[in-house]
JSON list of C-alpha atoms in Angstrom, two decimals:
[
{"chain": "A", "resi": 296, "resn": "UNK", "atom": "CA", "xyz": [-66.23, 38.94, -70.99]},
{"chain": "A", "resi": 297, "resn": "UNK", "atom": "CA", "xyz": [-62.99, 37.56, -70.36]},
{"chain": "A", "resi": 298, "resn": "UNK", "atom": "CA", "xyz": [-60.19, 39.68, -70.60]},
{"chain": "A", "resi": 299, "resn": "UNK", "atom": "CA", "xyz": [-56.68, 39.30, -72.50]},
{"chain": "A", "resi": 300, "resn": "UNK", "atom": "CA", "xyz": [-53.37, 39.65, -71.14]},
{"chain": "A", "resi": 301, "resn": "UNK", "atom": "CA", "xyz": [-49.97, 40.18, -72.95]},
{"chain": "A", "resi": 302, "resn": "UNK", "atom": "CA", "xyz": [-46.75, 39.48, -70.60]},
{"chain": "A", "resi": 303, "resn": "UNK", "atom": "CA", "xyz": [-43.80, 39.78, -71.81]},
{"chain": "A", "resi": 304, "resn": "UNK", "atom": "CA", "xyz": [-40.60, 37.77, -70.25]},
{"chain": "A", "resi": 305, "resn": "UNK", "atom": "CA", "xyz": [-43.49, 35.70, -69.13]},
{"chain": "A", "resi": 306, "resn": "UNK", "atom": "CA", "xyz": [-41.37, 32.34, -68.80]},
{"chain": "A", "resi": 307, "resn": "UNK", "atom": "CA", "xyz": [-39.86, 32.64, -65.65]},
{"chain": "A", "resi": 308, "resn": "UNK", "atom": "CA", "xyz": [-39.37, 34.87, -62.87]},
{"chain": "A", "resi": 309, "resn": "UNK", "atom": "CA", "xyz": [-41.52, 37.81, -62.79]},
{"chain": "A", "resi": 310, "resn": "UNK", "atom": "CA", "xyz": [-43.52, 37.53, -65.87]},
{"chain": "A", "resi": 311, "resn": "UNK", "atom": "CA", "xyz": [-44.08, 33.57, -64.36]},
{"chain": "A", "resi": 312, "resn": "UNK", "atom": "CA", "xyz": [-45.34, 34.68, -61.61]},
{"chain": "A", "resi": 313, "resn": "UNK", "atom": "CA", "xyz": [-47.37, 37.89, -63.24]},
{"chain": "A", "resi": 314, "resn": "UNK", "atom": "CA", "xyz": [-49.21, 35.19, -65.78]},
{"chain": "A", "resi": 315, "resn": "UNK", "atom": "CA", "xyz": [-49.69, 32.74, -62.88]},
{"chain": "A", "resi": 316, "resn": "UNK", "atom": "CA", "xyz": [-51.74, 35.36, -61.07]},
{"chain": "A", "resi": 317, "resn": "UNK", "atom": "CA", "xyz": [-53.40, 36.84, -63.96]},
{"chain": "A", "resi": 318, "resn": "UNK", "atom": "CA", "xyz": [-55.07, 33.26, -65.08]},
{"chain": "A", "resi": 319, "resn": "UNK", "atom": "CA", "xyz": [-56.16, 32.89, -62.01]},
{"chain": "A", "resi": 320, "resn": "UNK", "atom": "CA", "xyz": [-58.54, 35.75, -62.16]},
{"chain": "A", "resi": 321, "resn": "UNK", "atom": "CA", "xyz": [-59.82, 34.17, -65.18]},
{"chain": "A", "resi": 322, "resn": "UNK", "atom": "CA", "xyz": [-57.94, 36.50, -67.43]},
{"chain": "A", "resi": 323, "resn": "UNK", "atom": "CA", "xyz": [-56.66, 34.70, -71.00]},
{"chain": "A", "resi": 324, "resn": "UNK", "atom": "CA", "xyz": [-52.62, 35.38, -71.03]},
{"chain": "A", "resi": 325, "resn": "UNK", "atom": "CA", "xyz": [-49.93, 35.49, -73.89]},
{"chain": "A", "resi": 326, "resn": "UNK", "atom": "CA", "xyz": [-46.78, 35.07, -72.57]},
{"chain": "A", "resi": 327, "resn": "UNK", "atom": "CA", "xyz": [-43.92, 36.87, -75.05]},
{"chain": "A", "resi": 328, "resn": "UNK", "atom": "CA", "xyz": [-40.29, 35.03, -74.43]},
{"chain": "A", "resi": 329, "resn": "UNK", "atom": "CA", "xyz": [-36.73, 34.69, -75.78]},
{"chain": "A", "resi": 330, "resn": "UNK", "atom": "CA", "xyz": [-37.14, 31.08, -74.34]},
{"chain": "A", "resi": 331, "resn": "UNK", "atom": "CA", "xyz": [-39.56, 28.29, -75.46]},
{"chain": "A", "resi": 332, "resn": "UNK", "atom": "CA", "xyz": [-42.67, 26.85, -74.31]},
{"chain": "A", "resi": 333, "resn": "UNK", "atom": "CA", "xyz": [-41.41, 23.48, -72.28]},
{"chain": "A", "resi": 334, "resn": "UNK", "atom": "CA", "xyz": [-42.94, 20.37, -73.26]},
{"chain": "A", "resi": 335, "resn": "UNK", "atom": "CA", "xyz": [-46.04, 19.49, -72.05]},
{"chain": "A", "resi": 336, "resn": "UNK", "atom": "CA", "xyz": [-46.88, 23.36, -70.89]},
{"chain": "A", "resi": 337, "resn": "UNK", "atom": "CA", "xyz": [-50.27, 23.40, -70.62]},
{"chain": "A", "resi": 338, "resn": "UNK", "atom": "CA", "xyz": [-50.66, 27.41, -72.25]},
{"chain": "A", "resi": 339, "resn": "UNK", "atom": "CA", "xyz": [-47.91, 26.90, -74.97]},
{"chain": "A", "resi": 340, "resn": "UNK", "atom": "CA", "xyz": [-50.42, 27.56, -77.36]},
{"chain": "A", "resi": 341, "resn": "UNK", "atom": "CA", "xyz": [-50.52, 31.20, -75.89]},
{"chain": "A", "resi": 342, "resn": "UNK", "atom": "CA", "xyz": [-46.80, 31.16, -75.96]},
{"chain": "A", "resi": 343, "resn": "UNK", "atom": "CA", "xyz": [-44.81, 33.12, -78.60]},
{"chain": "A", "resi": 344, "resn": "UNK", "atom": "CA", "xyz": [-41.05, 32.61, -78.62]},
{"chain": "A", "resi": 345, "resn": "UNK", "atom": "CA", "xyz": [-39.37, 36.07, -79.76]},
{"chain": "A", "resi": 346, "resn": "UNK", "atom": "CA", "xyz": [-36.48, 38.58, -79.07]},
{"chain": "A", "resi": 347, "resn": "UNK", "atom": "CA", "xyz": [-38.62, 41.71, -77.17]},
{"chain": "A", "resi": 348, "resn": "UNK", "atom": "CA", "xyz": [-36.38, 44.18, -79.10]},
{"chain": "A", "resi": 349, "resn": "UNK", "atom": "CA", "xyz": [-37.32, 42.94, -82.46]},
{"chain": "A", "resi": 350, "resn": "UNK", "atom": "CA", "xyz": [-40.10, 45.40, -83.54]},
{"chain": "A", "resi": 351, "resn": "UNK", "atom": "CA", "xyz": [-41.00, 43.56, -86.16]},
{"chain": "A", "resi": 352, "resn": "UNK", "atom": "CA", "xyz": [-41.68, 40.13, -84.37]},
{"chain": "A", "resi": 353, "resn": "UNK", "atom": "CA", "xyz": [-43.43, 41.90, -81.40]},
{"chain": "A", "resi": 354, "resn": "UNK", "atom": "CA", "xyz": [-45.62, 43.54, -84.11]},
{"chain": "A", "resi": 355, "resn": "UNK", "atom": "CA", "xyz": [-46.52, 40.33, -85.70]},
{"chain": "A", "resi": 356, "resn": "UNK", "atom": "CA", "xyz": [-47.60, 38.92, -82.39]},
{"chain": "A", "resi": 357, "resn": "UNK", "atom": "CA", "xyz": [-50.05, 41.84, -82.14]},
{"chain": "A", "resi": 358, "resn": "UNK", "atom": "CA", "xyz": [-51.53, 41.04, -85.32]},
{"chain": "A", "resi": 359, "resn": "UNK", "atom": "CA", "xyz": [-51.50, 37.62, -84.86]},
{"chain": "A", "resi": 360, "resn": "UNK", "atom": "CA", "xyz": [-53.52, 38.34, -81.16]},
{"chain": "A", "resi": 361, "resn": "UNK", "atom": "CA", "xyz": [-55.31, 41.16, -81.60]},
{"chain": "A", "resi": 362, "resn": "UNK", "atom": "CA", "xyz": [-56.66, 43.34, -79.31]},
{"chain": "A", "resi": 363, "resn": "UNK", "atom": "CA", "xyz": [-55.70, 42.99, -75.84]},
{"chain": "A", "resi": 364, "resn": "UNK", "atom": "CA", "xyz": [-56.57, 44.43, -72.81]},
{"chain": "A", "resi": 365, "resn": "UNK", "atom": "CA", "xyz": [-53.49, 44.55, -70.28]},
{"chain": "A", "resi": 366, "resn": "UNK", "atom": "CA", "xyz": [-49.93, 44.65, -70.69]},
{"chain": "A", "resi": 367, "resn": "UNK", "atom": "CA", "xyz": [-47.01, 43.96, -68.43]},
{"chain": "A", "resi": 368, "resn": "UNK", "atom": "CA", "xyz": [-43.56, 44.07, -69.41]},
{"chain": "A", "resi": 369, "resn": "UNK", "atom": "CA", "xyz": [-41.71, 41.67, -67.73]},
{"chain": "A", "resi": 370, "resn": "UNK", "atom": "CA", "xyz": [-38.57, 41.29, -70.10]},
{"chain": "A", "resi": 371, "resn": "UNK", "atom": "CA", "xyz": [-35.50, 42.53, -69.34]},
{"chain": "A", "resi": 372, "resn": "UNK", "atom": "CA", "xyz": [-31.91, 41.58, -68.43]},
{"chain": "A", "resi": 373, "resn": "UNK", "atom": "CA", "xyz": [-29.04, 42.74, -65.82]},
{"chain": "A", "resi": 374, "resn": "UNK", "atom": "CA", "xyz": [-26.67, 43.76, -68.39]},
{"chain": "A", "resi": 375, "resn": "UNK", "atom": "CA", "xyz": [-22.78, 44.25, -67.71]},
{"chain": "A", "resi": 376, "resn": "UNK", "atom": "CA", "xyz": [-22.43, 44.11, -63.91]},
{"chain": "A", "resi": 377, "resn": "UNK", "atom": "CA", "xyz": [-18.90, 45.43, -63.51]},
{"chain": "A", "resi": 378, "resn": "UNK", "atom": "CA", "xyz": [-17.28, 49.05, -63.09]},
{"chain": "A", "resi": 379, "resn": "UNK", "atom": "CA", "xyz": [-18.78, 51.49, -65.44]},
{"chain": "A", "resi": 380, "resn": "UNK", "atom": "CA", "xyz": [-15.27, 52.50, -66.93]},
{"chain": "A", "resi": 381, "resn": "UNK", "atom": "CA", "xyz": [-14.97, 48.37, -67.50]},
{"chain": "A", "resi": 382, "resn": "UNK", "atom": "CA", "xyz": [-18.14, 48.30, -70.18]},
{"chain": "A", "resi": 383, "resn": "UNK", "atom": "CA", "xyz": [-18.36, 48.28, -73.58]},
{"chain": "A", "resi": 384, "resn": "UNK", "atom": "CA", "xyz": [-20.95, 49.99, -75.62]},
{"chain": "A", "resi": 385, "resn": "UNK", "atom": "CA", "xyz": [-21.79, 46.59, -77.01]},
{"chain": "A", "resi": 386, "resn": "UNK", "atom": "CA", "xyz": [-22.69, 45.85, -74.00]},
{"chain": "A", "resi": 387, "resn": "UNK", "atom": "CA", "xyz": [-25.01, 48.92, -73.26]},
{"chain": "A", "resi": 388, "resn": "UNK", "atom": "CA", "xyz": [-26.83, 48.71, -76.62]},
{"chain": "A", "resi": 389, "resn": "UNK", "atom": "CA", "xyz": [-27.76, 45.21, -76.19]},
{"chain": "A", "resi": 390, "resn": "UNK", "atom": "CA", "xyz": [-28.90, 46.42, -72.54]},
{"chain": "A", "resi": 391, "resn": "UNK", "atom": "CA", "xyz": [-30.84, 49.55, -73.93]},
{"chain": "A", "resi": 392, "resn": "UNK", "atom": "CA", "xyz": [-32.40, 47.38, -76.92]},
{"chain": "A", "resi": 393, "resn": "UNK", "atom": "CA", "xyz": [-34.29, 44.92, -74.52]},
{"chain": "A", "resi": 394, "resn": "UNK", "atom": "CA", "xyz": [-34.72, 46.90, -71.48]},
{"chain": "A", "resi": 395, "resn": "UNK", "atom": "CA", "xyz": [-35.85, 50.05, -73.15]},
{"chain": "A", "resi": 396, "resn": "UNK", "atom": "CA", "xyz": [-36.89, 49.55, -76.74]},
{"chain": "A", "resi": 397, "resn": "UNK", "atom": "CA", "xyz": [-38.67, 46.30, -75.91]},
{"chain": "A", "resi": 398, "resn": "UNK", "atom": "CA", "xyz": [-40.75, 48.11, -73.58]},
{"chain": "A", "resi": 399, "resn": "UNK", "atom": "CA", "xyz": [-41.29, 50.78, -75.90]},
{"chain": "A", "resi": 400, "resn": "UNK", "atom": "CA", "xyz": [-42.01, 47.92, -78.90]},
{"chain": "A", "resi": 401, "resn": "UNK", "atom": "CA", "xyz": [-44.48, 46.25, -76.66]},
{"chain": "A", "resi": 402, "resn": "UNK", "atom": "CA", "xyz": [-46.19, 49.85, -75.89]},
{"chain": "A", "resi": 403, "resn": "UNK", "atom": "CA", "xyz": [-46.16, 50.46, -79.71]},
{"chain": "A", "resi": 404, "resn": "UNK", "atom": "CA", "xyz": [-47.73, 47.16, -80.82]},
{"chain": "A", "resi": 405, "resn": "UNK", "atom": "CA", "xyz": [-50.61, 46.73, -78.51]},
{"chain": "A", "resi": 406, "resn": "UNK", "atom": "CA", "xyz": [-51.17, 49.97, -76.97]},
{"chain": "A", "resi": 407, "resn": "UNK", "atom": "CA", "xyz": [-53.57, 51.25, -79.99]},
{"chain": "A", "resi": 408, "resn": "UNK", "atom": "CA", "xyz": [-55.99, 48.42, -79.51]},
{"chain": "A", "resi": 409, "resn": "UNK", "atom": "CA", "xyz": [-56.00, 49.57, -75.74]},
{"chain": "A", "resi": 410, "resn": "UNK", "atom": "CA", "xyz": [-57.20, 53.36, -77.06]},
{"chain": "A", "resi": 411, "resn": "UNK", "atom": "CA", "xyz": [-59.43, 52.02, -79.53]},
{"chain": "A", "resi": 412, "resn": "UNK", "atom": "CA", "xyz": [-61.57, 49.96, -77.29]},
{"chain": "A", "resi": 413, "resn": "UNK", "atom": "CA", "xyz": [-61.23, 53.12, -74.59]},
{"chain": "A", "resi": 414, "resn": "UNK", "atom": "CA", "xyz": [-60.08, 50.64, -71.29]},
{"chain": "A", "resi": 415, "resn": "UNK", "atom": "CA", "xyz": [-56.40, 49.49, -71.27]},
{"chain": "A", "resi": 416, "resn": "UNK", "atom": "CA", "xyz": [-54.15, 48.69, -68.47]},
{"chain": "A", "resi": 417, "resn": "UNK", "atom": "CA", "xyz": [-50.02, 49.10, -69.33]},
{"chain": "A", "resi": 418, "resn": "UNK", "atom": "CA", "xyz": [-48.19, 47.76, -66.47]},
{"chain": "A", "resi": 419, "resn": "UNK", "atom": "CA", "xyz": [-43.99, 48.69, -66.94]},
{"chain": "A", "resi": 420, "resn": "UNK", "atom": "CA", "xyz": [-41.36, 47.25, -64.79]},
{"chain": "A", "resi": 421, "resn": "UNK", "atom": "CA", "xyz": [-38.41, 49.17, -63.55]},
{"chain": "A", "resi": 422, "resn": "UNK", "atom": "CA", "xyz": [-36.36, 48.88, -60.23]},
{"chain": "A", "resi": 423, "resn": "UNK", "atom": "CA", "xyz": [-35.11, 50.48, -57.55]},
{"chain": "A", "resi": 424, "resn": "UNK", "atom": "CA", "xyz": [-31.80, 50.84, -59.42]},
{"chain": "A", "resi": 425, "resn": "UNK", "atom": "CA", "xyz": [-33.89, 53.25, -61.77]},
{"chain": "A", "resi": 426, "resn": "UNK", "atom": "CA", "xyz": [-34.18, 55.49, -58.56]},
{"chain": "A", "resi": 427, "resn": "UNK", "atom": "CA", "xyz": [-30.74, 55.17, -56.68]},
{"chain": "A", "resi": 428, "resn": "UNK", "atom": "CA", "xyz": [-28.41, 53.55, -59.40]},
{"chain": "A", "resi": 429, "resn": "UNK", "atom": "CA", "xyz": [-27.29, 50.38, -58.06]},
{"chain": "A", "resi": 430, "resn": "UNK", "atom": "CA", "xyz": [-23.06, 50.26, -58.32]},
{"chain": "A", "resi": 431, "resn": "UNK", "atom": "CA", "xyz": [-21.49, 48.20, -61.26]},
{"chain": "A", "resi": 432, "resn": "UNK", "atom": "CA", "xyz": [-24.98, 47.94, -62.26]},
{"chain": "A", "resi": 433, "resn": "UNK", "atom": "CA", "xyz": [-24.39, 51.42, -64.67]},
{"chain": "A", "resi": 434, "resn": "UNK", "atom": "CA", "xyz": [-26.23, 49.98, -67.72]},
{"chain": "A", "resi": 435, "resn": "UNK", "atom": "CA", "xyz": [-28.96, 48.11, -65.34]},
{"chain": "A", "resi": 436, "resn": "UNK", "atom": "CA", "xyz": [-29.61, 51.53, -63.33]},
{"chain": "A", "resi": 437, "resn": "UNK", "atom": "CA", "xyz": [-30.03, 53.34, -66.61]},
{"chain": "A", "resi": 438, "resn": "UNK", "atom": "CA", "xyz": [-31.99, 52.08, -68.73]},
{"chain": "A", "resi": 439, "resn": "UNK", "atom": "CA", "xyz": [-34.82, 51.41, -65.75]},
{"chain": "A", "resi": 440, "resn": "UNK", "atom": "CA", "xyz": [-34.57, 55.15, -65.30]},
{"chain": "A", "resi": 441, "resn": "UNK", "atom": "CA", "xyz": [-35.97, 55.55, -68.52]},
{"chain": "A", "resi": 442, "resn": "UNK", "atom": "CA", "xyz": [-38.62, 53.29, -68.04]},
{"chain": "A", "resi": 443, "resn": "UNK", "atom": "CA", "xyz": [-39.76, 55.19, -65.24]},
{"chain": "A", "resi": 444, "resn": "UNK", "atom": "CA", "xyz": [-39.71, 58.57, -67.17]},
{"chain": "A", "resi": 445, "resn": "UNK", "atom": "CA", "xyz": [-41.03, 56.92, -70.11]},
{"chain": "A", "resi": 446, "resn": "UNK", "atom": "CA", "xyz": [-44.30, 55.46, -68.29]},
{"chain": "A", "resi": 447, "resn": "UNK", "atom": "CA", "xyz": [-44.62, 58.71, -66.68]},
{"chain": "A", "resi": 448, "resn": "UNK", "atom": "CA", "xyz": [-44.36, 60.33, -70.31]},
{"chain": "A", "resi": 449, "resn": "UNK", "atom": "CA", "xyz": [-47.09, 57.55, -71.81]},
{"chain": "A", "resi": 450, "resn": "UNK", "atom": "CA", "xyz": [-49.29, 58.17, -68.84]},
{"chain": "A", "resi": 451, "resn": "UNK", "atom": "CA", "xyz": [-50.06, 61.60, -69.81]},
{"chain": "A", "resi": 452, "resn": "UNK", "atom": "CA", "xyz": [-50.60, 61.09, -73.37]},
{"chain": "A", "resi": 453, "resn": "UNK", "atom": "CA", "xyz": [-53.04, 58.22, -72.71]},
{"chain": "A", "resi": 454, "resn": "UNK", "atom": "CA", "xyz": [-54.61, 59.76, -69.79]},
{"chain": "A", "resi": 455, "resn": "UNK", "atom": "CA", "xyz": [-57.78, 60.41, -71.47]},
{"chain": "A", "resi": 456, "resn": "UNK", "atom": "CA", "xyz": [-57.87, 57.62, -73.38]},
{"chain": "A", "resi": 457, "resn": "UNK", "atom": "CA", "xyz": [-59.42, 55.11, -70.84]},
{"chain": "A", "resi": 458, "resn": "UNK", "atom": "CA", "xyz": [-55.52, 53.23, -70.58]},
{"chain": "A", "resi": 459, "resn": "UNK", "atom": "CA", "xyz": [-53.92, 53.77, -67.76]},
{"chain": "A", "resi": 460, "resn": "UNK", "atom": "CA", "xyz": [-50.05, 52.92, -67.25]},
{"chain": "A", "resi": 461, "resn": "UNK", "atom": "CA", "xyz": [-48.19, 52.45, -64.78]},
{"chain": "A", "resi": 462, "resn": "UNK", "atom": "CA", "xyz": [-44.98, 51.24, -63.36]},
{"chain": "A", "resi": 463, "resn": "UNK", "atom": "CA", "xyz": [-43.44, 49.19, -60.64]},
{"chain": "A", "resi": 464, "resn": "UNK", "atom": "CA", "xyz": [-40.09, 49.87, -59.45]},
{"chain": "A", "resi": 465, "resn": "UNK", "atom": "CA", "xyz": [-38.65, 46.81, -57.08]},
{"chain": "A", "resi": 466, "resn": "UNK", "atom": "CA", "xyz": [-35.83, 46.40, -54.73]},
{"chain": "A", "resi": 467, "resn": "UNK", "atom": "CA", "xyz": [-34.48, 42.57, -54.97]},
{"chain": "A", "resi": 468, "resn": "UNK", "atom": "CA", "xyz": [-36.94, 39.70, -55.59]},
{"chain": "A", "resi": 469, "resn": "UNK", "atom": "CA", "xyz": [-36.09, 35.99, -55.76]},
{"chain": "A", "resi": 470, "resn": "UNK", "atom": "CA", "xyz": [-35.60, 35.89, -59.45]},
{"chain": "A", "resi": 471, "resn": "UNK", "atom": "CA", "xyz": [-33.30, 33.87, -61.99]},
{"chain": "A", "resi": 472, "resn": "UNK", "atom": "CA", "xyz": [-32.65, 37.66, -63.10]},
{"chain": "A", "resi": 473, "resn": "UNK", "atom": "CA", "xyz": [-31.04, 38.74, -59.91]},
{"chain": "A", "resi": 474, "resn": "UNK", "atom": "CA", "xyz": [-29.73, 34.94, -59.69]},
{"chain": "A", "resi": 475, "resn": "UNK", "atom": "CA", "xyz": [-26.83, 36.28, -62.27]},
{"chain": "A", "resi": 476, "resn": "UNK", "atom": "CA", "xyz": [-25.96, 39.47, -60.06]},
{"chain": "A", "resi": 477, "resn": "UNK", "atom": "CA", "xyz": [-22.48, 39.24, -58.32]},
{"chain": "A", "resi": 478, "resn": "UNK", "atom": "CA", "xyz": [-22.70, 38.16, -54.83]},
{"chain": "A", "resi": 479, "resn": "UNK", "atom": "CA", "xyz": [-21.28, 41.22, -53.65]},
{"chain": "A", "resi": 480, "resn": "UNK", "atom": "CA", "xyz": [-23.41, 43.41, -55.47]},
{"chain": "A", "resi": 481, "resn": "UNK", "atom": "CA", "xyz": [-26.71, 41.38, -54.36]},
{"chain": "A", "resi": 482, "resn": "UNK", "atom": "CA", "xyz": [-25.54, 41.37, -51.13]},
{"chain": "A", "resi": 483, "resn": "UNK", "atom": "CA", "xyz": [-25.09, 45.15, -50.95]},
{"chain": "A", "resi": 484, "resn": "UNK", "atom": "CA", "xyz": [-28.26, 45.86, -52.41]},
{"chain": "A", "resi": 485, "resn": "UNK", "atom": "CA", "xyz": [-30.08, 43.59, -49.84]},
{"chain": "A", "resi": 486, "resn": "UNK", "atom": "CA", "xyz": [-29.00, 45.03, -47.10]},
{"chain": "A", "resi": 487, "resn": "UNK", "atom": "CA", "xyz": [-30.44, 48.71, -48.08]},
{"chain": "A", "resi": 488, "resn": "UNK", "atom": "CA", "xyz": [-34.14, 46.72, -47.57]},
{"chain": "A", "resi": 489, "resn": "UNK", "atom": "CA", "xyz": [-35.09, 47.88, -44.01]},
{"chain": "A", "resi": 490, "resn": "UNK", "atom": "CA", "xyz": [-36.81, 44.71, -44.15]},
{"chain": "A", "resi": 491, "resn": "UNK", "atom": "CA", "xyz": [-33.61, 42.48, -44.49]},
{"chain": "A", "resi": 492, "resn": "UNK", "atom": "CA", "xyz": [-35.58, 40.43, -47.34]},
{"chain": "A", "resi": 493, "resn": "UNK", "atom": "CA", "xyz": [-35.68, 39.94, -50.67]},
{"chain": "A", "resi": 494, "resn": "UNK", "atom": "CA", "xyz": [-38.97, 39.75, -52.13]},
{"chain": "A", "resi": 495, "resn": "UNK", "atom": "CA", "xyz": [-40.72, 37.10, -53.81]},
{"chain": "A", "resi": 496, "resn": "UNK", "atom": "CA", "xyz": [-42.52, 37.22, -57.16]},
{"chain": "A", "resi": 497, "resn": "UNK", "atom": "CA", "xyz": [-45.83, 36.19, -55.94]},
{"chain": "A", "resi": 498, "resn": "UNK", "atom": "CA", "xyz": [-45.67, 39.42, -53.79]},
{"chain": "A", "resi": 499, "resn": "UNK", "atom": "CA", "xyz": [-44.99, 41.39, -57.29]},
{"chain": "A", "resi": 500, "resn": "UNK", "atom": "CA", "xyz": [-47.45, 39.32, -58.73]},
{"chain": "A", "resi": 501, "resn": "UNK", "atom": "CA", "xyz": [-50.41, 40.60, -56.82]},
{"chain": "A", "resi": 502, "resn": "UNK", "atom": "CA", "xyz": [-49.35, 44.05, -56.93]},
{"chain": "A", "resi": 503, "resn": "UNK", "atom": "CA", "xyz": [-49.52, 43.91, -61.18]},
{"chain": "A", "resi": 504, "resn": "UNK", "atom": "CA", "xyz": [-53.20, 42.00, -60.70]},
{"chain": "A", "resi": 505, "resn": "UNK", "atom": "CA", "xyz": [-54.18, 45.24, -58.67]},
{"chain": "A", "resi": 506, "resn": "UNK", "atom": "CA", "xyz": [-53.33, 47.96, -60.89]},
{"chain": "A", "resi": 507, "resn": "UNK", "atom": "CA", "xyz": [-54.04, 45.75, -64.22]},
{"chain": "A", "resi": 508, "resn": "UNK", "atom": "CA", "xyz": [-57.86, 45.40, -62.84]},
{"chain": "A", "resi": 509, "resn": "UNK", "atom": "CA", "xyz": [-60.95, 48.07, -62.53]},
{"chain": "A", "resi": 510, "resn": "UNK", "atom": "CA", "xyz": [-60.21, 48.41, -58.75]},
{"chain": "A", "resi": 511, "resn": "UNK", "atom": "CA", "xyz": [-57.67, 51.05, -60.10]},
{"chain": "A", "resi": 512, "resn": "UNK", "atom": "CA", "xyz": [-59.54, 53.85, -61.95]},
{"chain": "A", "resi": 513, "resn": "UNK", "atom": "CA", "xyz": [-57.78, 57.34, -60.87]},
{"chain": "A", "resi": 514, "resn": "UNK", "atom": "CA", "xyz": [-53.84, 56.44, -61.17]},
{"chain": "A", "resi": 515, "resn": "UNK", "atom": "CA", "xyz": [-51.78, 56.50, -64.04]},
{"chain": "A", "resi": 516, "resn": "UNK", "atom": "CA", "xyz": [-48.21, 57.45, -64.83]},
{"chain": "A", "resi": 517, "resn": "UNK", "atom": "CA", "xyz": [-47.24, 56.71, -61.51]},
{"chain": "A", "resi": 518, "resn": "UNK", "atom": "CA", "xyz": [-44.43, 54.42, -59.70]},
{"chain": "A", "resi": 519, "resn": "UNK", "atom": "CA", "xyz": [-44.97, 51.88, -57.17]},
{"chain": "A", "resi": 520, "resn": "UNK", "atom": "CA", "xyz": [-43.07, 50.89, -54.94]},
{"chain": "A", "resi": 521, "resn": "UNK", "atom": "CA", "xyz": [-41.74, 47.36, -54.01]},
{"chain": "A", "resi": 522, "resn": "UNK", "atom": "CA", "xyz": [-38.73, 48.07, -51.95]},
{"chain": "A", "resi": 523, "resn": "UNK", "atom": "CA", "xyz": [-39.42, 46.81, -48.28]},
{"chain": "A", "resi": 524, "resn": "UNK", "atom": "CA", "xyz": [-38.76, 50.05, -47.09]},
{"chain": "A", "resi": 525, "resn": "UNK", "atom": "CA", "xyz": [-35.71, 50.95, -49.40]},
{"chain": "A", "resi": 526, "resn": "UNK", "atom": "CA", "xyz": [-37.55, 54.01, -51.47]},
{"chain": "A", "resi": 527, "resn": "UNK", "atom": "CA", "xyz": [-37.52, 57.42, -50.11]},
{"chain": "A", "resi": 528, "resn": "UNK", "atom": "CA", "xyz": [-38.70, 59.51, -52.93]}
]
């Protein structure tokens, strides 16, 4: 039976990569993206152009889909990257709406089907920054602090439900995301990695086809690591 795959942000970066590795294990993918399919993609037909914090169009997507089996929410965006005192709360709603309440949309929308069939793997993406709290990053470091508590809070109610979810927390990857980050602020965050590297989405990549597969059975509400070292709790 070949399996179905929601990724969300799954244009570029992350998500790319995710949806690269996931085919390749035969698995049918959906990519979800503010962006649009480029011409001659070979899966735009299993592309669905959208804003991740619009409930409503994330909810249609479900229905158009249906069930699925694994979800991984690649979306998100660095938000205002200057001194906390220099935001606006524009600027923190619009962070919160895509980082947060798109997760939490995508959770909503195709997490039932999950429950209902009784196997369903959630795969959420924080950061490191949800952990430490990156400087002039305020909004960034937030909001992937919820998603940590969040997953951890979705775990438990779905324990028993034959879904597991989970959620990876990553220091810098080579990403168009992190491509926007001020020098300096990239720069400092690199050099916490004892490993003096950024890492590279394929890496990421084959973490999410690990815990979005049957080789993980006793884990859920739990954070992994992707930090080269960086994490200590």
């Amino acid at each position: 039976m070949t399996r179905t795959a929601i990724v969300t942000g799954g244009l570029s970066g992350l998500g790319a990569a995710t949806a690269e590795r996931l085919r390749a294990d035969g698995i049918r993918v959906h990519t979800l993206d503010l962006a649009a399919a480029s011409e001659g993609d070979p899966h735009a037909a299993d592309h669905h152009q959208l804003d991740i914090s619009d409930d409503a169009a994330v909810a249609a997507v479900a229905e158009r889909v249906g069930p699925v089996d694994i979800l991984v929410t690649c979306a998100g965006i660095v938000g205002p990257n200057r001194p906390l005192l220099e935001t606006t709360a524009d600027e923190w709603r619009r962070t919160i709406d895509v980082n947060v309440m798109g997760t939490v949309a995508s959770i909503r929308a195709f997490a039932p089907g999950m429950v209902a069939k009784g196997w369903g793997r959630i795969v959420t993406v924080a950061s490191m920054a949800g952990k430490d709290g990156n400087p002039n990053l305020a909004a960034y470091s937030a909001t992937k602090g919820a998603v940590i508590a969040l997953t951890k809070s979705i775990g438990k109610e779905l324990a028993q439900t034959g879904v597991l979810v989970n959620v990876i927390a990553p220091a810098v990857l080579a990403t168009p995301l992190n491509a926007k980050t001020d020098p300096a602020v990239l720069q400092y965050i690199t050099d916490l990695i004892p490993m003096k590297r950024v890492g590279r989405p394929e890496e990421f990549a084959e973490l999410v086809a690990f815990l979005t597969s049957d080789r993980v059975s006793f884990s859920t509400g739990a954070v992994y690591d992707l930090s080269g070292g960086r994490a200590t709790y």
